[in-house]
PDB file of C-alpha atoms in Angstrom:
ATOM      1  CA  MET A   1      33.868 -10.956 -25.534  1.00  0.00           C
ATOM      2  CA  GLU A   2      31.232  -8.401 -25.961  1.00  0.00           C
ATOM      3  CA  SER A   3      30.096  -6.410 -23.457  1.00  0.00           C
ATOM      4  CA  SER A   4      26.526  -5.943 -22.595  1.00  0.00           C
ATOM      5  CA  LYS A   5      24.575  -2.668 -22.521  1.00  0.00           C
ATOM      6  CA  VAL A   6      22.218  -2.536 -19.384  1.00  0.00           C
ATOM      7  CA  GLU A   7      18.979  -0.684 -19.810  1.00  0.00           C
ATOM      8  CA  PRO A   8      18.215   2.184 -17.258  1.00  0.00           C
ATOM      9  CA  GLY A   9      15.428   1.122 -15.509  1.00  0.00           C
ATOM     10  CA  ARG A  10      15.478  -2.340 -16.369  1.00  0.00           C
ATOM     11  CA  ASN A  11      14.072  -3.095 -12.714  1.00  0.00           C
ATOM     12  CA  LEU A  12      11.094  -0.928 -12.624  1.00  0.00           C
ATOM     13  CA  GLU A  13       8.892  -3.473 -14.554  1.00  0.00           C
ATOM     14  CA  THR A  14       9.482  -6.247 -11.999  1.00  0.00           C
ATOM     15  CA  TYR A  15       8.780  -3.312  -9.038  1.00  0.00           C
ATOM     16  CA  ARG A  16       5.736  -2.385 -10.873  1.00  0.00           C
ATOM     17  CA  ILE A  17       4.158  -5.845 -11.096  1.00  0.00           C
ATOM     18  CA  LEU A  18       5.238  -6.579  -7.129  1.00  0.00           C
ATOM     19  CA  PHE A  19       3.259  -3.328  -6.566  1.00  0.00           C
ATOM     20  CA  ILE A  20       0.188  -4.632  -8.123  1.00  0.00           C
ATOM     21  CA  ILE A  21       0.541  -7.855  -6.149  1.00  0.00           C
ATOM     22  CA  LYS A  22       1.056  -5.615  -2.776  1.00  0.00           C
ATOM     23  CA  ALA A  23      -2.263  -3.416  -3.770  1.00  0.00           C
ATOM     24  CA  VAL A  24      -3.941  -6.996  -4.298  1.00  0.00           C
ATOM     25  CA  LEU A  25      -2.717  -8.180  -1.025  1.00  0.00           C
ATOM     26  CA  ASN A  26      -3.907  -4.638   0.882  1.00  0.00           C
ATOM     27  CA  LEU A  27      -7.245  -5.022  -0.704  1.00  0.00           C
ATOM     28  CA  LEU A  28      -7.660  -9.018   0.406  1.00  0.00           C
ATOM     29  CA  ILE A  29      -6.716  -6.985   4.152  1.00  0.00           C
ATOM     30  CA  CYS A  30      -9.872  -5.042   4.133  1.00  0.00           C
ATOM     31  CA  PHE A  31     -11.697  -8.486   4.939  1.00  0.00           C
ATOM     32  CA  VAL A  32     -10.076  -8.088   8.457  1.00  0.00           C
ATOM     33  CA  GLY A  33     -11.542  -5.120   8.948  1.00  0.00           C
ATOM     34  CA  LEU A  34     -14.846  -6.710   7.740  1.00  0.00           C
ATOM     35  CA  MET A  35     -14.442  -9.378  10.402  1.00  0.00           C
ATOM     36  CA  TYR A  36     -14.257  -6.664  13.229  1.00  0.00           C
ATOM     37  CA  MET A  37     -17.547  -4.765  11.661  1.00  0.00           C
ATOM     38  CA  VAL A  38     -19.005  -7.994  11.724  1.00  0.00           C
ATOM     39  CA  MET A  39     -18.141  -8.698  15.304  1.00  0.00           C
ATOM     40  CA  GLY A  40     -19.145  -5.341  16.140  1.00  0.00           C
ATOM     41  CA  VAL A  41     -22.760  -6.128  14.658  1.00  0.00           C
ATOM     42  CA  ALA A  42     -22.537  -9.811  16.380  1.00  0.00           C
ATOM     43  CA  PHE A  43     -22.102  -7.885  19.939  1.00  0.00           C
ATOM     44  CA  THR A  44     -25.092  -6.189  19.825  1.00  0.00           C
ATOM     45  CA  ASN A  45     -26.900  -9.330  20.109  1.00  0.00           C
ATOM     46  CA  ALA A  46     -24.552 -10.381  23.024  1.00  0.00           C
ATOM     47  CA  ASP A  47     -25.887 -10.398  26.712  1.00  0.00           C
ATOM     48  CA  ILE A  48     -23.958  -8.092  28.591  1.00  0.00           C
ATOM     49  CA  PRO A  49     -25.139  -7.329  32.072  1.00  0.00           C
ATOM     50  CA  ASP A  50     -26.702  -3.564  33.048  1.00  0.00           C
ATOM     51  CA  ASP A  51     -24.836  -2.778  35.513  1.00  0.00           C
ATOM     52  CA  PHE A  52     -21.252  -2.986  33.145  1.00  0.00           C
ATOM     53  CA  PRO A  53     -20.250   0.594  33.074  1.00  0.00           C
ATOM     54  CA  PHE A  54     -19.091   0.844  29.571  1.00  0.00           C
ATOM     55  CA  ASN A  55     -21.152  -0.899  27.291  1.00  0.00           C
ATOM     56  CA  TYR A  56     -20.161   0.010  24.014  1.00  0.00           C
ATOM     57  CA  PHE A  57     -17.948  -2.719  22.806  1.00  0.00           C
ATOM     58  CA  ASN A  58     -20.060  -3.264  19.789  1.00  0.00           C
ATOM     59  CA  LEU A  59     -19.363   0.493  18.621  1.00  0.00           C
ATOM     60  CA  ILE A  60     -15.878   0.164  19.335  1.00  0.00           C
ATOM     61  CA  PHE A  61     -15.520  -3.136  17.163  1.00  0.00           C
ATOM     62  CA  PHE A  62     -17.644  -1.361  14.150  1.00  0.00           C
ATOM     63  CA  ILE A  63     -15.502   1.705  14.502  1.00  0.00           C
ATOM     64  CA  PHE A  64     -12.174  -0.041  14.326  1.00  0.00           C
ATOM     65  CA  GLY A  65     -13.115  -2.077  11.636  1.00  0.00           C
ATOM     66  CA  GLY A  66     -14.471   0.547   9.612  1.00  0.00           C
ATOM     67  CA  LEU A  67     -11.144   2.565  10.338  1.00  0.00           C
ATOM     68  CA  PHE A  68      -9.155  -0.477   9.499  1.00  0.00           C
ATOM     69  CA  ILE A  69     -10.980  -0.945   6.193  1.00  0.00           C
ATOM     70  CA  LEU A  70     -10.650   2.662   5.053  1.00  0.00           C
ATOM     71  CA  PHE A  71      -6.990   2.593   6.182  1.00  0.00           C
ATOM     72  CA  SER A  72      -6.414  -0.233   3.915  1.00  0.00           C
ATOM     73  CA  ILE A  73      -8.029   1.225   1.213  1.00  0.00           C
ATOM     74  CA  ILE A  74      -6.021   4.040   1.002  1.00  0.00           C
ATOM     75  CA  ILE A  75      -3.303   1.927   0.701  1.00  0.00           C
ATOM     76  CA  THR A  76      -4.535   0.037  -1.708  1.00  0.00           C
ATOM     77  CA  VAL A  77      -5.064   3.198  -4.098  1.00  0.00           C
ATOM     78  CA  LEU A  78      -1.750   4.885  -3.624  1.00  0.00           C
ATOM     79  CA  THR A  79       0.049   1.713  -3.945  1.00  0.00           C
ATOM     80  CA  PHE A  80      -1.927   1.123  -7.534  1.00  0.00           C
ATOM     81  CA  LEU A  81      -1.009   4.506  -8.481  1.00  0.00           C
ATOM     82  CA  ALA A  82       2.357   4.021  -7.898  1.00  0.00           C
ATOM     83  CA  ALA A  83       2.714   0.960  -9.996  1.00  0.00           C
ATOM     84  CA  LYS A  84       0.965   3.399 -12.480  1.00  0.00           C
ATOM     85  CA  TYR A  85       3.929   5.589 -12.201  1.00  0.00           C
ATOM     86  CA  LEU A  86       6.507   3.603 -12.389  1.00  0.00           C
ATOM     87  CA  LYS A  87       5.180   2.481 -15.939  1.00  0.00           C
ATOM     88  CA  GLU A  88       5.106   5.682 -17.053  1.00  0.00           C
ATOM     89  CA  TYR A  89       8.287   7.134 -15.384  1.00  0.00           C
ATOM     90  CA  LYS A  90       6.580   9.761 -13.564  1.00  0.00           C
ATOM     91  CA  ASN A  91       6.497  11.427  -9.955  1.00  0.00           C
ATOM     92  CA  ALA A  92       9.475   9.758  -8.520  1.00  0.00           C
ATOM     93  CA  THR A  93       8.537  11.509  -5.437  1.00  0.00           C
ATOM     94  CA  PHE A  94       5.265  10.326  -5.244  1.00  0.00           C
ATOM     95  CA  ILE A  95       6.610   6.738  -5.558  1.00  0.00           C
ATOM     96  CA  ILE A  96       9.439   7.031  -2.766  1.00  0.00           C
ATOM     97  CA  VAL A  97       6.610   8.151  -0.616  1.00  0.00           C
ATOM     98  CA  VAL A  98       4.488   5.512  -1.276  1.00  0.00           C
ATOM     99  CA  SER A  99       7.346   3.079  -0.968  1.00  0.00           C
ATOM    100  CA  VAL A 100       8.080   4.444   2.517  1.00  0.00           C
ATOM    101  CA  ILE A 101       4.177   4.281   3.533  1.00  0.00           C
ATOM    102  CA  ASN A 102       4.579   0.471   2.210  1.00  0.00           C
ATOM    103  CA  CYS A 103       7.086   0.065   4.868  1.00  0.00           C
ATOM    104  CA  LEU A 104       4.626   0.190   7.457  1.00  0.00           C
ATOM    105  CA  THR A 105       2.535  -2.764   6.280  1.00  0.00           C
ATOM    106  CA  GLY A 106       4.695  -5.578   6.730  1.00  0.00           C
ATOM    107  CA  ILE A 107       7.476  -7.614   5.299  1.00  0.00           C
ATOM    108  CA  LEU A 108       6.498  -7.702   1.649  1.00  0.00           C
ATOM    109  CA  GLY A 109       5.657  -4.070   2.018  1.00  0.00           C
ATOM    110  CA  ILE A 110       9.679  -3.450   3.646  1.00  0.00           C
ATOM    111  CA  VAL A 111      11.652  -5.056   1.101  1.00  0.00           C
ATOM    112  CA  LEU A 112       9.273  -3.670  -2.098  1.00  0.00           C
ATOM    113  CA  GLY A 113       9.868  -0.179  -0.737  1.00  0.00           C
ATOM    114  CA  ILE A 114      13.532  -0.285   0.529  1.00  0.00           C
ATOM    115  CA  LEU A 115      14.618  -1.549  -3.043  1.00  0.00           C
ATOM    116  CA  THR A 116      12.173   0.748  -4.700  1.00  0.00           C
ATOM    117  CA  ILE A 117      13.888   3.637  -3.191  1.00  0.00           C
ATOM    118  CA  ILE A 118      17.254   2.302  -3.697  1.00  0.00           C
ATOM    119  CA  GLU A 119      16.375   1.947  -7.305  1.00  0.00           C
ATOM    120  CA  ILE A 120      14.993   5.038  -7.721  1.00  0.00           C
ATOM    121  CA  GLN A 121      17.887   6.619  -6.394  1.00  0.00           C
ATOM    122  CA  LYS A 122      20.202   5.890  -8.829  1.00  0.00           C
ATOM    123  CA  PRO A 123      21.309   8.273 -11.471  1.00  0.00           C
ATOM    124  CA  GLU A 124      20.720   6.585 -14.544  1.00  0.00           C
ATOM    125  CA  VAL A 125      17.084   6.053 -13.330  1.00  0.00           C
ATOM    126  CA  SER A 126      16.557   9.543 -11.886  1.00  0.00           C
ATOM    127  CA  ALA A 127      17.496  10.781 -15.373  1.00  0.00           C
ATOM    128  CA  LEU A 128      14.484   8.467 -16.891  1.00  0.00           C
ATOM    129  CA  PHE A 129      12.095  10.411 -14.684  1.00  0.00           C
ATOM    130  CA  GLU A 130      13.539  13.939 -15.506  1.00  0.00           C
ATOM    131  CA  ALA A 131      13.793  13.210 -18.762  1.00  0.00           C
ATOM    132  CA  ASN A 132      10.073  12.310 -18.891  1.00  0.00           C
ATOM    133  CA  LYS A 133       9.031  15.148 -16.702  1.00  0.00           C
ATOM    134  CA  ILE A 134      10.391  17.378 -19.617  1.00  0.00           C
ATOM    135  CA  LYS A 135       8.664  15.720 -22.228  1.00  0.00           C
ATOM    136  CA  ASN A 136       5.244  16.429 -20.637  1.00  0.00           C
TER     137      ASN A 136
END
């Protein structure tokens, strides 16, 4: 029997594709924030009694929607950068940090984050990143 050589970092390309998919899904989540912003605009036309002590529902929805969109875009950009760095075998620490941040974003982020951290911590994969750091 012939023993097959296992290529170090063979899963990194798969994780890169999954990071791209996760970034696109994060970008689609922006529409939830947009929905909140539209609701904030719609509440300006709502008939709210004058004696209501707190009359800023529209502002609350609009600000929450804007913050949601901002947070989602930041996570998207970080995830796209992590996918780029996975392809180039650069910035292992950045990839680990983005993986941890992605663990906060749902079940796909948890699975992707944990598996990516496990893969990057392997000695042969760490050697790939170190070799590329010395090269540049």
